[in-house]
Coordinates of C-alpha atoms in Angstrom, one line a residue:
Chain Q
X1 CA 92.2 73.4 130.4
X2 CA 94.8 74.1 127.5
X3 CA 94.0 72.5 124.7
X4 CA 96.3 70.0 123.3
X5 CA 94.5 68.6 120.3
X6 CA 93.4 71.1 117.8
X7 CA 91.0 70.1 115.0
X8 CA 91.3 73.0 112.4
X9 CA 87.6 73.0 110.5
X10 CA 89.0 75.3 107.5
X11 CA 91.5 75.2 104.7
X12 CA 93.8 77.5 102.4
X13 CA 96.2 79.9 104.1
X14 CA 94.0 80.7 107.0
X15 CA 94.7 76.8 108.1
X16 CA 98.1 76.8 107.4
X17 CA 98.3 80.0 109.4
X18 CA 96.1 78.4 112.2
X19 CA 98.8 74.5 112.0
X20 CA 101.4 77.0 112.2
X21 CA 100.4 79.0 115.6
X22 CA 99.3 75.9 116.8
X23 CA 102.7 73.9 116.3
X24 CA 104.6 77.2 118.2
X25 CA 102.2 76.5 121.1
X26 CA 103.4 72.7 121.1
X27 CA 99.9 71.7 120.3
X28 CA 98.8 68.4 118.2
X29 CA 97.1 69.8 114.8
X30 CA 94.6 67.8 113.1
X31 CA 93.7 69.5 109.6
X32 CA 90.7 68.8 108.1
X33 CA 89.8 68.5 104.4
X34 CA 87.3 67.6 102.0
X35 CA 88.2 65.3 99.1
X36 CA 89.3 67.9 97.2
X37 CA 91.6 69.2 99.5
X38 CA 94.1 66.2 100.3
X39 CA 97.2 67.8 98.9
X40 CA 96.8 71.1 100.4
X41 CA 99.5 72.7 102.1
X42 CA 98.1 72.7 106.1
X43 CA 97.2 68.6 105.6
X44 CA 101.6 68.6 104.9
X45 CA 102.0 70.8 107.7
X46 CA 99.5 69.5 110.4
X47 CA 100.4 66.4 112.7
X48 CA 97.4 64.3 110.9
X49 CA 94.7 64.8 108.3
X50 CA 91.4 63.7 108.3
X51 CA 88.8 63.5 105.2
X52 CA 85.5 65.3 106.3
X53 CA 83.5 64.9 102.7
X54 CA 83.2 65.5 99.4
X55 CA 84.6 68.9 97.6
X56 CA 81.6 71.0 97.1
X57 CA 81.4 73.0 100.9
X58 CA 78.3 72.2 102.1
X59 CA 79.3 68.6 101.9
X60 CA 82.4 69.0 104.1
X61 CA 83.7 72.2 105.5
X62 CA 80.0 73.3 105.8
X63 CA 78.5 70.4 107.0
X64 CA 78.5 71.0 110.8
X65 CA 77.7 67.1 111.6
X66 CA 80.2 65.8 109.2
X67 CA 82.8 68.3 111.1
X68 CA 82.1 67.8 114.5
X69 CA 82.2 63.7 113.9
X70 CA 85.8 63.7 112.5
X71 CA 86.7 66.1 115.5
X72 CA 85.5 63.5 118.0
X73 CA 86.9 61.0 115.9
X74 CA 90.6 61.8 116.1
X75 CA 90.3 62.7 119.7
X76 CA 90.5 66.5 119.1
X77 CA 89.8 68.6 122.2
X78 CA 89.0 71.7 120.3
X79 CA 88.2 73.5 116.9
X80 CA 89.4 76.2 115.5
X81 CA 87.0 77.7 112.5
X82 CA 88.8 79.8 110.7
X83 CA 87.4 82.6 108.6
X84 CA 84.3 82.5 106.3
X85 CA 82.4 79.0 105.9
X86 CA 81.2 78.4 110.3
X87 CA 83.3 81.2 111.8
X88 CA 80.3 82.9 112.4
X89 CA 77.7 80.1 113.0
X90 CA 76.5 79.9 116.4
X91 CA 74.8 76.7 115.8
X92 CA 78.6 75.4 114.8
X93 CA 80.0 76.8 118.2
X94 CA 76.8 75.2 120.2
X95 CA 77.7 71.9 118.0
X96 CA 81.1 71.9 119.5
X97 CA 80.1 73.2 122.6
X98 CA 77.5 70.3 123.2
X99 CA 79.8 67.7 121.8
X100 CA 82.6 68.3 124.8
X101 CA 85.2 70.8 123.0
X102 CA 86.8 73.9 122.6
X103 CA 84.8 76.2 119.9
X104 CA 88.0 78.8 119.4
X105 CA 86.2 81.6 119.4
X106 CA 83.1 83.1 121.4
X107 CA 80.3 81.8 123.1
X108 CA 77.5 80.8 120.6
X109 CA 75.4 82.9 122.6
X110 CA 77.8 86.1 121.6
X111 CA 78.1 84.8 117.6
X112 CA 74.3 84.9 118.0
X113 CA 74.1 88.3 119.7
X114 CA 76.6 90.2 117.2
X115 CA 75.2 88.2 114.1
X116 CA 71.8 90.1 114.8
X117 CA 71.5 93.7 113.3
X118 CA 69.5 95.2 115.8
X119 CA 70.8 93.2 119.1
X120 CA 74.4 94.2 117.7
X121 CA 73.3 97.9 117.4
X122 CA 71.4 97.6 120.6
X123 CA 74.6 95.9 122.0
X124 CA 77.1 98.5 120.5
X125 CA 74.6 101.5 121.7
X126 CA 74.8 100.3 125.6
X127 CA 78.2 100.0 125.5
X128 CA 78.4 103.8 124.5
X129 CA 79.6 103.0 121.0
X130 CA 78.3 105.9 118.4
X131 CA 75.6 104.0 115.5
X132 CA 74.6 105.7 112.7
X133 CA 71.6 108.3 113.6
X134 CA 68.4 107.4 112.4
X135 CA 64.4 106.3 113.0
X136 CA 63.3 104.3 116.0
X137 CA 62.2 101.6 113.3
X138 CA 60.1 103.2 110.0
X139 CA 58.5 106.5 109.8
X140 CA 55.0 107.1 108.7
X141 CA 54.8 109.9 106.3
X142 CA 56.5 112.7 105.0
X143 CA 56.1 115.1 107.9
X144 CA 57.5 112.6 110.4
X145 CA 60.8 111.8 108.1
X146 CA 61.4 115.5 108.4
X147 CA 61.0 115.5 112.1
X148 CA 63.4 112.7 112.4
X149 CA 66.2 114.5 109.9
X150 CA 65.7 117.4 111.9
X151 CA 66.8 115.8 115.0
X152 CA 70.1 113.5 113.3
X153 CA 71.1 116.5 110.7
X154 CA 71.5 116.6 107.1
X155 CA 72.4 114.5 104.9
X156 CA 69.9 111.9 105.5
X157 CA 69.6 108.4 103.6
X158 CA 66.1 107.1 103.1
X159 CA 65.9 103.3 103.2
X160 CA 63.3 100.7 101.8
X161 CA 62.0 99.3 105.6
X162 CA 61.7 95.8 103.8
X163 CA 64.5 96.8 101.5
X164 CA 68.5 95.1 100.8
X165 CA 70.5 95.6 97.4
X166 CA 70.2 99.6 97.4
X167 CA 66.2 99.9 96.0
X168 CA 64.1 102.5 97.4
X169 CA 67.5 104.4 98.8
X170 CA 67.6 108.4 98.3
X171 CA 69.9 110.9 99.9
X172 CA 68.6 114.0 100.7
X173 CA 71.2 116.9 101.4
X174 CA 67.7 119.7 103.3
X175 CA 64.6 119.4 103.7
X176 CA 62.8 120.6 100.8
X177 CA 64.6 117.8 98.9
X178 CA 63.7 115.2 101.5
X179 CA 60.2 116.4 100.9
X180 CA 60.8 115.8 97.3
X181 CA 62.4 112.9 97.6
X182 CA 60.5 111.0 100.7
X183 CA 56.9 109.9 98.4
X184 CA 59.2 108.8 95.1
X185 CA 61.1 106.4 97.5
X186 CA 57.9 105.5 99.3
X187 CA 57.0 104.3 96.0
X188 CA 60.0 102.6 94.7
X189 CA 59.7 100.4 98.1
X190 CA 56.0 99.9 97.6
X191 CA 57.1 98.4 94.4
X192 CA 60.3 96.6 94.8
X193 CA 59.2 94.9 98.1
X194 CA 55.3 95.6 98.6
X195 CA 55.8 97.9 101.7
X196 CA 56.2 101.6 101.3
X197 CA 57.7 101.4 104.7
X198 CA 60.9 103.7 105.2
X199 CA 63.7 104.5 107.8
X200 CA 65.3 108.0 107.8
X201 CA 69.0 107.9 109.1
X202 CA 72.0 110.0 109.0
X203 CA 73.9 109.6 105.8
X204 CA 77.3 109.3 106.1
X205 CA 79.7 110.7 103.1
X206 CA 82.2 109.2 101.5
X207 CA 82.6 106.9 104.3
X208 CA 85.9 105.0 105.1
X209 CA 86.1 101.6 106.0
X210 CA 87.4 101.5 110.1
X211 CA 87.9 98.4 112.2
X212 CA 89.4 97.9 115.4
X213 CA 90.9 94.8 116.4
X214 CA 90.3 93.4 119.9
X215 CA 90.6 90.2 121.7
X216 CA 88.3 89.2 125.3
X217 CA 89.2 86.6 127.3
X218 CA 85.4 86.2 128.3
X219 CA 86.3 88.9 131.9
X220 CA 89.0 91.4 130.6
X221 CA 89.3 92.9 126.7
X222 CA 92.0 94.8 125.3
X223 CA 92.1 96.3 121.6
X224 CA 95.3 96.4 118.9
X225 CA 94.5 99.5 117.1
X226 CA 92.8 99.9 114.1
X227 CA 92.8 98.8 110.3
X228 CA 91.7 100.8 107.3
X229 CA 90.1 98.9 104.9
X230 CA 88.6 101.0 102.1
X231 CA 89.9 99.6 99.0
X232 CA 86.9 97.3 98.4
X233 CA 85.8 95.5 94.9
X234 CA 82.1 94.3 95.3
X235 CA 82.1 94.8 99.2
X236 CA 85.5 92.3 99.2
X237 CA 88.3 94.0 100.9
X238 CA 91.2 94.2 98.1
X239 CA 94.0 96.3 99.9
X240 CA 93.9 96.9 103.9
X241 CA 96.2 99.1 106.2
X242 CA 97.1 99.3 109.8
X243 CA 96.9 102.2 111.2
X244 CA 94.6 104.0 109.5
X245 CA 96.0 107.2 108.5
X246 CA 92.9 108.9 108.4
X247 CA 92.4 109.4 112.0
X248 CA 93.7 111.9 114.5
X249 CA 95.9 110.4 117.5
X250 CA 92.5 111.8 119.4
X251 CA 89.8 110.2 117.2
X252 CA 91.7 107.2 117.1
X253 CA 92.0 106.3 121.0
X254 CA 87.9 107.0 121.2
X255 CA 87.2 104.9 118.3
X256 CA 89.9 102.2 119.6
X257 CA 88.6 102.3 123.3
X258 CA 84.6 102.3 122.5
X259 CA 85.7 98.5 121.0
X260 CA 88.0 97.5 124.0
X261 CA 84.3 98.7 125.8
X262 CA 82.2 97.2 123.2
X263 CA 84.1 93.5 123.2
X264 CA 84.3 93.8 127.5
X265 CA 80.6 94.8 127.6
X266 CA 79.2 91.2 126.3
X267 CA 82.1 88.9 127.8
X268 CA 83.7 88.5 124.6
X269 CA 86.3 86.0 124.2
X270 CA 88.5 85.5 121.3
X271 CA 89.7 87.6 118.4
X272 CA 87.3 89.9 117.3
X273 CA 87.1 93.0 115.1
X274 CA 84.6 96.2 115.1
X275 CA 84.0 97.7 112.0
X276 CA 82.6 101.6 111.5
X277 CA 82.4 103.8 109.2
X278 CA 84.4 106.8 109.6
X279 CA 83.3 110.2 107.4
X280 CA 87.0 112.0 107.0
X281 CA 85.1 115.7 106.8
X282 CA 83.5 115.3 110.0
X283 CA 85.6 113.3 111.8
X284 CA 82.6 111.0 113.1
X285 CA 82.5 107.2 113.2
X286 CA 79.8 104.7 113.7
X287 CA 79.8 101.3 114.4
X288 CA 78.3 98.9 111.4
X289 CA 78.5 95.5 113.2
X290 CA 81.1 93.2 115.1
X291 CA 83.0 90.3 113.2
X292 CA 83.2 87.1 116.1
X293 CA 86.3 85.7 114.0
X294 CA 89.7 86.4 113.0
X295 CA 89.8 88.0 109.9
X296 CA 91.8 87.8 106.7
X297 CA 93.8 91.1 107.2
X298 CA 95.0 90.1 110.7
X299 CA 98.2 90.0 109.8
X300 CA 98.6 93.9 109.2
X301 CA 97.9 94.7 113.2
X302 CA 100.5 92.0 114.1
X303 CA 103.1 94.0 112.1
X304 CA 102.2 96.9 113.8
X305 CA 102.3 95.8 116.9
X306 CA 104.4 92.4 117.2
X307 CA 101.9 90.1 118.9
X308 CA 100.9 86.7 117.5
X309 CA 97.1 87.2 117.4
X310 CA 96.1 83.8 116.7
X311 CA 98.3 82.0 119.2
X312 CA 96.3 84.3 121.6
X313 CA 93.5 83.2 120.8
X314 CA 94.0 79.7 121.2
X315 CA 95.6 80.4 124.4
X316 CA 92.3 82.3 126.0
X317 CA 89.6 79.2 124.4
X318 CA 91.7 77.1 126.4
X319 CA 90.8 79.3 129.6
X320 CA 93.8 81.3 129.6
X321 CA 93.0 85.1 130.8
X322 CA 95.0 87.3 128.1
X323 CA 98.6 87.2 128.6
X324 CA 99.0 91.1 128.1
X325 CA 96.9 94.1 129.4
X326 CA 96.0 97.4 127.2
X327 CA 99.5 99.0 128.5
X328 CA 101.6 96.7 126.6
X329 CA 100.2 97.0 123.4
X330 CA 101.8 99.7 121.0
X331 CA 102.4 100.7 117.7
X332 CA 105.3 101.1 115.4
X333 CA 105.4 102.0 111.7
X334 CA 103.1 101.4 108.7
X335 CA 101.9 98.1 107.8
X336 CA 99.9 97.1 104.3
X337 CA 98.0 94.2 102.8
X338 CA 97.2 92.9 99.5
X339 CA 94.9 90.0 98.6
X340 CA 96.8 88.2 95.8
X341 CA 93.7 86.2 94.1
X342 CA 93.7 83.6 91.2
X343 CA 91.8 86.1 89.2
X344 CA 92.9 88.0 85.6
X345 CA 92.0 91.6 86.5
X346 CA 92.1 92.1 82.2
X347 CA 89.3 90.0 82.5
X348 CA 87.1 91.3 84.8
X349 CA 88.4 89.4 87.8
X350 CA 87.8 86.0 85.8
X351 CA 89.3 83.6 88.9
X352 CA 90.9 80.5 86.8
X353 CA 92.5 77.7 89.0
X354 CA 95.3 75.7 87.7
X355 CA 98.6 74.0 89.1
X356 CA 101.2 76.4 90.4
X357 CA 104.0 75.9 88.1
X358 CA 107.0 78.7 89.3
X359 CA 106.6 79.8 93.2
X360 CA 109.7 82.5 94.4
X361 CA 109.0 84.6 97.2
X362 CA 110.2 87.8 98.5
X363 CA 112.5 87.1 101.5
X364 CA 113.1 90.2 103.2
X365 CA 112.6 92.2 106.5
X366 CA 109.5 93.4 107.3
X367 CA 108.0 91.4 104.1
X368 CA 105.3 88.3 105.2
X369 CA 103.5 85.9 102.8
X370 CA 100.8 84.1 104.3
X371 CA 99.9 81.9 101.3
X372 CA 98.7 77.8 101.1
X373 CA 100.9 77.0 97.8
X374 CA 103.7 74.6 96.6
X375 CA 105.3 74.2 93.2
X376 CA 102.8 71.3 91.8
X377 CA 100.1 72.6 94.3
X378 CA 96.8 72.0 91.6
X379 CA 94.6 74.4 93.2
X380 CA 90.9 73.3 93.4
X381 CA 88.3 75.2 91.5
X382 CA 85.7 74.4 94.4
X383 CA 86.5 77.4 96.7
X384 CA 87.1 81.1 96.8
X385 CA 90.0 82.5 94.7
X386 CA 92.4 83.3 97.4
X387 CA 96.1 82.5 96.8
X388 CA 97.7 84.5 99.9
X389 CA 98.2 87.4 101.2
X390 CA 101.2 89.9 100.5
X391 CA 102.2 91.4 103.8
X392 CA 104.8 94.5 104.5
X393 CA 105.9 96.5 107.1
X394 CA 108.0 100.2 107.0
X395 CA 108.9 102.7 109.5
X396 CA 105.9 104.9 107.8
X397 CA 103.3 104.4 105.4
X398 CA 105.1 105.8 102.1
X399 CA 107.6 103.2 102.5
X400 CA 105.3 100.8 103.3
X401 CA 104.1 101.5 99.7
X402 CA 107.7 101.3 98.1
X403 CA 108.3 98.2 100.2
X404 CA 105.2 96.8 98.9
X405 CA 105.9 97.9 94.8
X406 CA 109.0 96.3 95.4
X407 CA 107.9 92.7 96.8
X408 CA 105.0 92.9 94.2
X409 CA 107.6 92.8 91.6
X410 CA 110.0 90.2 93.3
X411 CA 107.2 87.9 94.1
X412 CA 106.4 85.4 91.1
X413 CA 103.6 82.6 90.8
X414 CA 103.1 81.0 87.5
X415 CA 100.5 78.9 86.4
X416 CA 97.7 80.9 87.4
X417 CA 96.6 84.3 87.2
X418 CA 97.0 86.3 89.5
X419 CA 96.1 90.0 90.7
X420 CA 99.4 91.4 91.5
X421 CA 98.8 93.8 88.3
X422 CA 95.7 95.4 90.3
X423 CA 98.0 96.0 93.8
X424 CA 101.1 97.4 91.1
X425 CA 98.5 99.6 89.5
X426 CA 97.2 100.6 93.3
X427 CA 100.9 101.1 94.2
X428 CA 101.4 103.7 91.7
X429 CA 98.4 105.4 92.1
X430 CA 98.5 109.1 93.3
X431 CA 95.3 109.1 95.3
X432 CA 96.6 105.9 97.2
X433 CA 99.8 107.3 97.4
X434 CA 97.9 110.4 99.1
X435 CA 95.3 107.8 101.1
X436 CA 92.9 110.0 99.2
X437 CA 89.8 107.3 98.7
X438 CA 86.9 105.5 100.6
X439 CA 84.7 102.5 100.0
X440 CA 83.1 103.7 96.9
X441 CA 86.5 104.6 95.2
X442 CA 87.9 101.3 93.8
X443 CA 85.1 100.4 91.5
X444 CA 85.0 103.9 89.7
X445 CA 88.7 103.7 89.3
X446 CA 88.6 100.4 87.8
X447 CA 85.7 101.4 85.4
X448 CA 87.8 104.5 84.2
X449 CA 90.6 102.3 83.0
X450 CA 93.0 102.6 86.6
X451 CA 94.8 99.5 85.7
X452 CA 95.6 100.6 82.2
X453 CA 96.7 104.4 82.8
X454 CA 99.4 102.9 84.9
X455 CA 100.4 100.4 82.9
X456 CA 100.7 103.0 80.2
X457 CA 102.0 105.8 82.5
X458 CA 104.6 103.2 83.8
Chain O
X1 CA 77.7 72.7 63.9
X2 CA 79.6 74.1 66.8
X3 CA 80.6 73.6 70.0
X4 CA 80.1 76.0 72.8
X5 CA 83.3 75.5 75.4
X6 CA 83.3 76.1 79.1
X7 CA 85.4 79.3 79.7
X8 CA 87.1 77.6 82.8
X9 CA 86.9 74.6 84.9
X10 CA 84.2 74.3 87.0
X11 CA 80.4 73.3 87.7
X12 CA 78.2 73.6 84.6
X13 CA 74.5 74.7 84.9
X14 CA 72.0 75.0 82.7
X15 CA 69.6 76.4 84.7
X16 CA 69.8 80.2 86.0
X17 CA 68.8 79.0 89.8
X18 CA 67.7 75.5 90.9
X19 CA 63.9 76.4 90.8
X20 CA 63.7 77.7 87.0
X21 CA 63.7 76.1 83.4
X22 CA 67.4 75.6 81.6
X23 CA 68.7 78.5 79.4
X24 CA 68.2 77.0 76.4
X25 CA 65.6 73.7 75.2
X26 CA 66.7 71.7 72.1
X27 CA 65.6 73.5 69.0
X28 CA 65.5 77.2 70.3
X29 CA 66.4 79.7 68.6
X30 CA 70.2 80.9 69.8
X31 CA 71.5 84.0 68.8
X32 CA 75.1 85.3 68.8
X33 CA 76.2 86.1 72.6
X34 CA 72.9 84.3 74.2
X35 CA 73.6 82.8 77.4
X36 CA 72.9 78.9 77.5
X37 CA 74.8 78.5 80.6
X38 CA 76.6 79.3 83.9
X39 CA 80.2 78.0 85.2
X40 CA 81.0 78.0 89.1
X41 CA 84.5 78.7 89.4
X42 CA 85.9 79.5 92.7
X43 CA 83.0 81.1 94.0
X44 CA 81.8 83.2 90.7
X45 CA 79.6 82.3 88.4
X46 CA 80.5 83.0 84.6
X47 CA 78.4 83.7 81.9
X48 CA 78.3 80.8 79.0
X49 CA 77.4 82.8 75.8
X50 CA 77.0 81.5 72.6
X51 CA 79.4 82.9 70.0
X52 CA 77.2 81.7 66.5
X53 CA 73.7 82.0 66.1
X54 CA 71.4 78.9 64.9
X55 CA 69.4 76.3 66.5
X56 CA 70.2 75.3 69.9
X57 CA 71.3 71.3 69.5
X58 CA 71.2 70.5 73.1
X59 CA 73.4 70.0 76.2
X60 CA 76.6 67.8 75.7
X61 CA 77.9 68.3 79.7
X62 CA 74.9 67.2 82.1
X63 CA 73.8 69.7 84.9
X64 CA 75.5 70.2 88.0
X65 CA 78.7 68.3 86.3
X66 CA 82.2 69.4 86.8
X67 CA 83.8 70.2 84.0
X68 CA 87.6 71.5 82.1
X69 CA 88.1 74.1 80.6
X70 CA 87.4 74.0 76.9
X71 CA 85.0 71.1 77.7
X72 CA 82.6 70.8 74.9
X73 CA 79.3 71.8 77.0
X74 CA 76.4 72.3 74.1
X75 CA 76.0 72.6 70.6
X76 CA 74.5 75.1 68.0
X77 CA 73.5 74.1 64.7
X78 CA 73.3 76.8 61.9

C-alpha cells in the first residue's frame, strides 16, 4: 500500500531532505522533534509536528517507545529513520514493524544480518563479493600465521583476536618479518586484552574509501555507481565524490555489479550502500560491510545520475517494485561534496553552536545545498555539528573543483563557525587536485599545517 | 580567586565517565592546565583545563548541567 502518512523519526537536513521528497510524492509529513528541536527547519516544512521528548537523544530521537507512540499517535502509516541515531537498529524496524507501519528501509531481519561482522562477510562472500583475505578465525602460533600469509600474499596485517582501537596490529611486508613480528604482537594482545589470540589477513595499502550505492525493492536490485569517499577526519567522511576517479571503466562495473549482486542476494529493500576498500596499485577491492540506510553523501550519485534517491525509497517501503531497471541508470559528469560543520578548524574542530545571524546561498546550476538553517535559526548544542552539505556538479571532475572553490566563496553563514576554510584549503590542494590521497591522508595533512600553507600560498 | 569558564555551551561534567570519582575534590591541589572538567558540545567532548594553579575551591555548575558559554563552572583559589 503507498504510504500516505509519513512520520519522519530524525532531524537536521536529512529531515528536511526526507519533508521535502515526501511533499513531491503528495505525501502527509509528520516531523518529529524533541524539545530542543521545535524551531527547526523540517517542523516549518512538514504538514504537522509532534514533540517526542526532551533534547538529550536518548530521551527522544533515541527512544524507540517514545518514537513509535507519537507515530501511532498522529495516525502515521510509516517511518522514515533517517541517518545515524535508529537507521541501523533492527529492534527500531521490528518496533515499527510490530506496531502496524512502514519501517522505510529493510527488513529488521536484513539490518540485523548486515549489522553483524561475520554474517555480513559471510553474506558478502556468497554472493561472490571479494573480502579482505585472511584466517578462518585466529591462528595458533607462528608457523601457522606463516602458512596462512603464504596462501593470501604479502603484506599481511596481524590483528589482536579480542582486539578494536589498533592494539596488538603489525604489518608485516615477508615472512622473515612476520616471524619477527607475530610473538611481539602476540604479546601486545596478551596484554592489552588478556588473549594472545591473533588473525593474519591480507593488508591492504593505502586503501581508498569505495562505496556503491544500490537500492532493492525486496525481489529486484539495481546499483547507481559508486562514491569515493577518502577524505576522512577521525573515520568521519569530510569531502566525498561521485564517481570515483580511481577506478578503471572495467574495475568499476565489477565492483558496481558485485553490490547490485550483493543487495539482490538477501532481498534487500531500500537504499543501501556497500563500502570496500579499494588498493589503487593493485587494483583490488574488498568489501568492509553494508550501510542499511541512506547516507549523508547521497546527494553526489543523484547529481551524477538524475534520480531522486529518496523518493525511491519511499516509493518501494510502500510495496512499489523499483520504477527503473539497471539499463536506465547512467552517468554524466563529476559530482563533489563537502560537509560544512559548526566547527573552527583553527581550533581543532572546536564545534560551537550559536544563532545563524547572515545566511546567502550560492544559486547556481549544477550547485545544491542541502542544509536545515534560517536567519534566527539558534542551533541546539544537543546534536552532531552538521550545518549542510555543499553540493556541485561539472561536466568533469576539475571543474567540479572550480565550481566548488567558487560556491565555497559565494556561500556565507554568520554566527557560527564554520568549516568552509578546511573544503577552500582542500580545493587548492595539489594532491586533491590530482585525487592523489586515501583514507589515512587527511589527518597527516592537517597535522603538517595543510590549512595554513594555503592560506599563506593563497 | 578565579573562575574557570566553560569554553562553549553545553553539558558540564565533572567526572571523566559516569562510573569514576570527579576531576577535582574541594581542596586539591590544581595546577596550571589541569583538567577539572568536560563539556559536551555537539557530540565532542572538550577538555576544561584550569589556566592558574592553587587550591581547587569547588564546583560552581552542578554535574550533568547545561551550561553557556563563559558560565562560571569552578573556582581556584591561589
Amino acid at each position: 500500500m503507498p504510504i500516505e502518512r509519513l512520520f519522519i523519526a530524525n532531524r537536521g537536513e536529512i529531515a528536511v531532505r526526507i519533508v521535502r521528497a515526501a511533499k513531491s510524492l503528495g505525501i502527509h509529513t509528520i516531523q518529529a522533534h524533541s524539545e530542543a528541536d521545535a524551531d527547526m527547519l523540517a517542523v516549518r516544512l512538514a504538514d504537522e509536528g509532534v514533540e517526542i521528548g526532551p533534547p538529550p537523544a536518548k530521551k527522544s530521537y533515541l527512544d524507540i517507545d517514545a518514537l513509535v507512540a507519537a507515530a501511532k499517535s498522529v495516525g502515521a502509516d510509516a517511518v522514515h529513520p533517517g541517518y545515524g541515531f535508529l537507521s541501523e537498529s533492527a529492534a527500531f524496524a521490528k518496533a515499527v514493524d510490530d506496531a502496524g507501519l512502514i519501517f522505510v528501509g529493510p527488513a529488521s531481519g536484513t539490518i540485523e544480518r548486515m549489522g553483524d561482522k561475520v554474517a555480513a562477510r559471510q553474506a558478502a562472500e556468497t554472493a561472490g563479493v571479494p573480502v579482505v583475505p585472511g584466517s578462518d578465525g585466529r591462528v595458533d602460533g607462528v608457523d601457522a600465521a606463516v602458512a596462512v600469509a603464504a596462501e593470501v600474499g604479502y603484506p599481511v596485517m596481524l590483528k589482536a583476536a579480542a582486539g578494536g582501537g589498533g592494539k596488538g596490529i603489525r604489518i608485516a611486508e615477508d615472512e622473515a618479518e612476520l616471524r619477527k613480528l607475530a610473538p611481539q604482537a602476540k604479546q601486545e594482545a596478551e596484554a592489552a586484552f588478556g588473549d594472545g589470540g591473533l588473525y593474519v589477513e591480507r593488508a591492504v595499502m593505502n586503501p581508498r574509501h569505495v562505496e556503491v550505492q544500490i537500492m532493492g525493492d525486496g525481489t529486484d536490485a539495481v546499483h547507481f555507481f559508486e562514491r569515493e569517499c577518502s577524505l576522512q577526519r577521525r573515520r568521519q567522511k569530510v569531502w566525498e565524490e561521485a564517481p570515483a576517479m580511481c577506478l578503471t571503466d572495467e574495475t568499476r562495473a565489477k565492483l558496481c555489479q558485485s553490490a547490485a549482486d550483493l543487495a539482490r542476494s538477501v532481498g534487500y529493500r531500500g537504499a543501501g550502500t556497500v563500502e570496500y576498500l579499494f588498493e589503487e596499485s593493485t587494483g583490488a577491492f574488498f568489501f568492509i560491510e553494508m550501510n542499511t540506510r541512506i547516507q549523508v553523501e547521497h546527494p553526489v550519485t543523484e547529481m551524477i545520475t538524475g534520480f531522486d534517491l529518496v523518493q525511491e525509497m519511499i516509493r518501494v517501503a510502500g510495496g512499489a517494485a523499483l520504477s527503473l531497471t539497471q539499463a536506465d541508470i547512467t552517468m554524466s559528469g563529476h559530482a563533489i561534496e563537502v560537509r560544512l560543520n559548526a566547527e573552527n578548524p583553527e581550533l581543532d574542530f572546536l564545534p560551537m553552536p550559536g544563532e545563524i545571524a547572515a545566511l546567502d546561498l550560492p544559486e547556481t546550476d549544477g550547485v545544491r545545498f542541502d542544509h536545515f538553517l534560517y536567519e534566527g535559526y539558534e542551533i541546539p548544542p544537543f546534536y552532531d555539528s552538521l550545518l549542510g552539505k555543499l553540493i556541485v556538479h561539472a561536466p568533469d571532475r576539475d571543474a567540479a573543483i572550480d565550481k566548488m572553490a567558487s560556491a565555497l566563496k559565494t556561500l556565507t553563514i554568520e554566527g557560527v563557525p564554520t568549516t568552509a576554510a578546511l573544503h577552500m584549503a582542500l580545493a587548492a590542494d595539489p594532491d586533491v587536485r590530482k585525487g592523489a590521497f586515501h583514507t589515512r591522508w587527511l589527518e597527516p595533512w592537517l597535522a603538517d599545517g595543510g590549512l595554513k600553507s594555503q592560506q599563506t600560498g593563497g | 580567586m578565579a573562575d574557570i569558564q566553560a569554553p562553549a555551551p553545553g553539558t558540564f561534567y565533572h567526572r571523566p565517565s559516569p562510573e569514576e570519582d570527579p576531576f577535582k575534590a574541594k581542596g586539591d591541589t590544581v595546577a596550571e592546565g589541569d583538567v577539572i572538567g568536560l563539556v559536551e558540545v555537539m557530540k565532542t567532548f572538550v577538555e576544561v583545563k584550569a589556566e592558574t594553579a592553587g587550591t581547587f575551591g569547588g564546583y560552581v555548575a552542578d554535574n550533568e548541567s547545561a551550561v553557556k558559554a563563559g558560565a562560571v563552572l569552578a573556582t581556584v583559589e591561589s
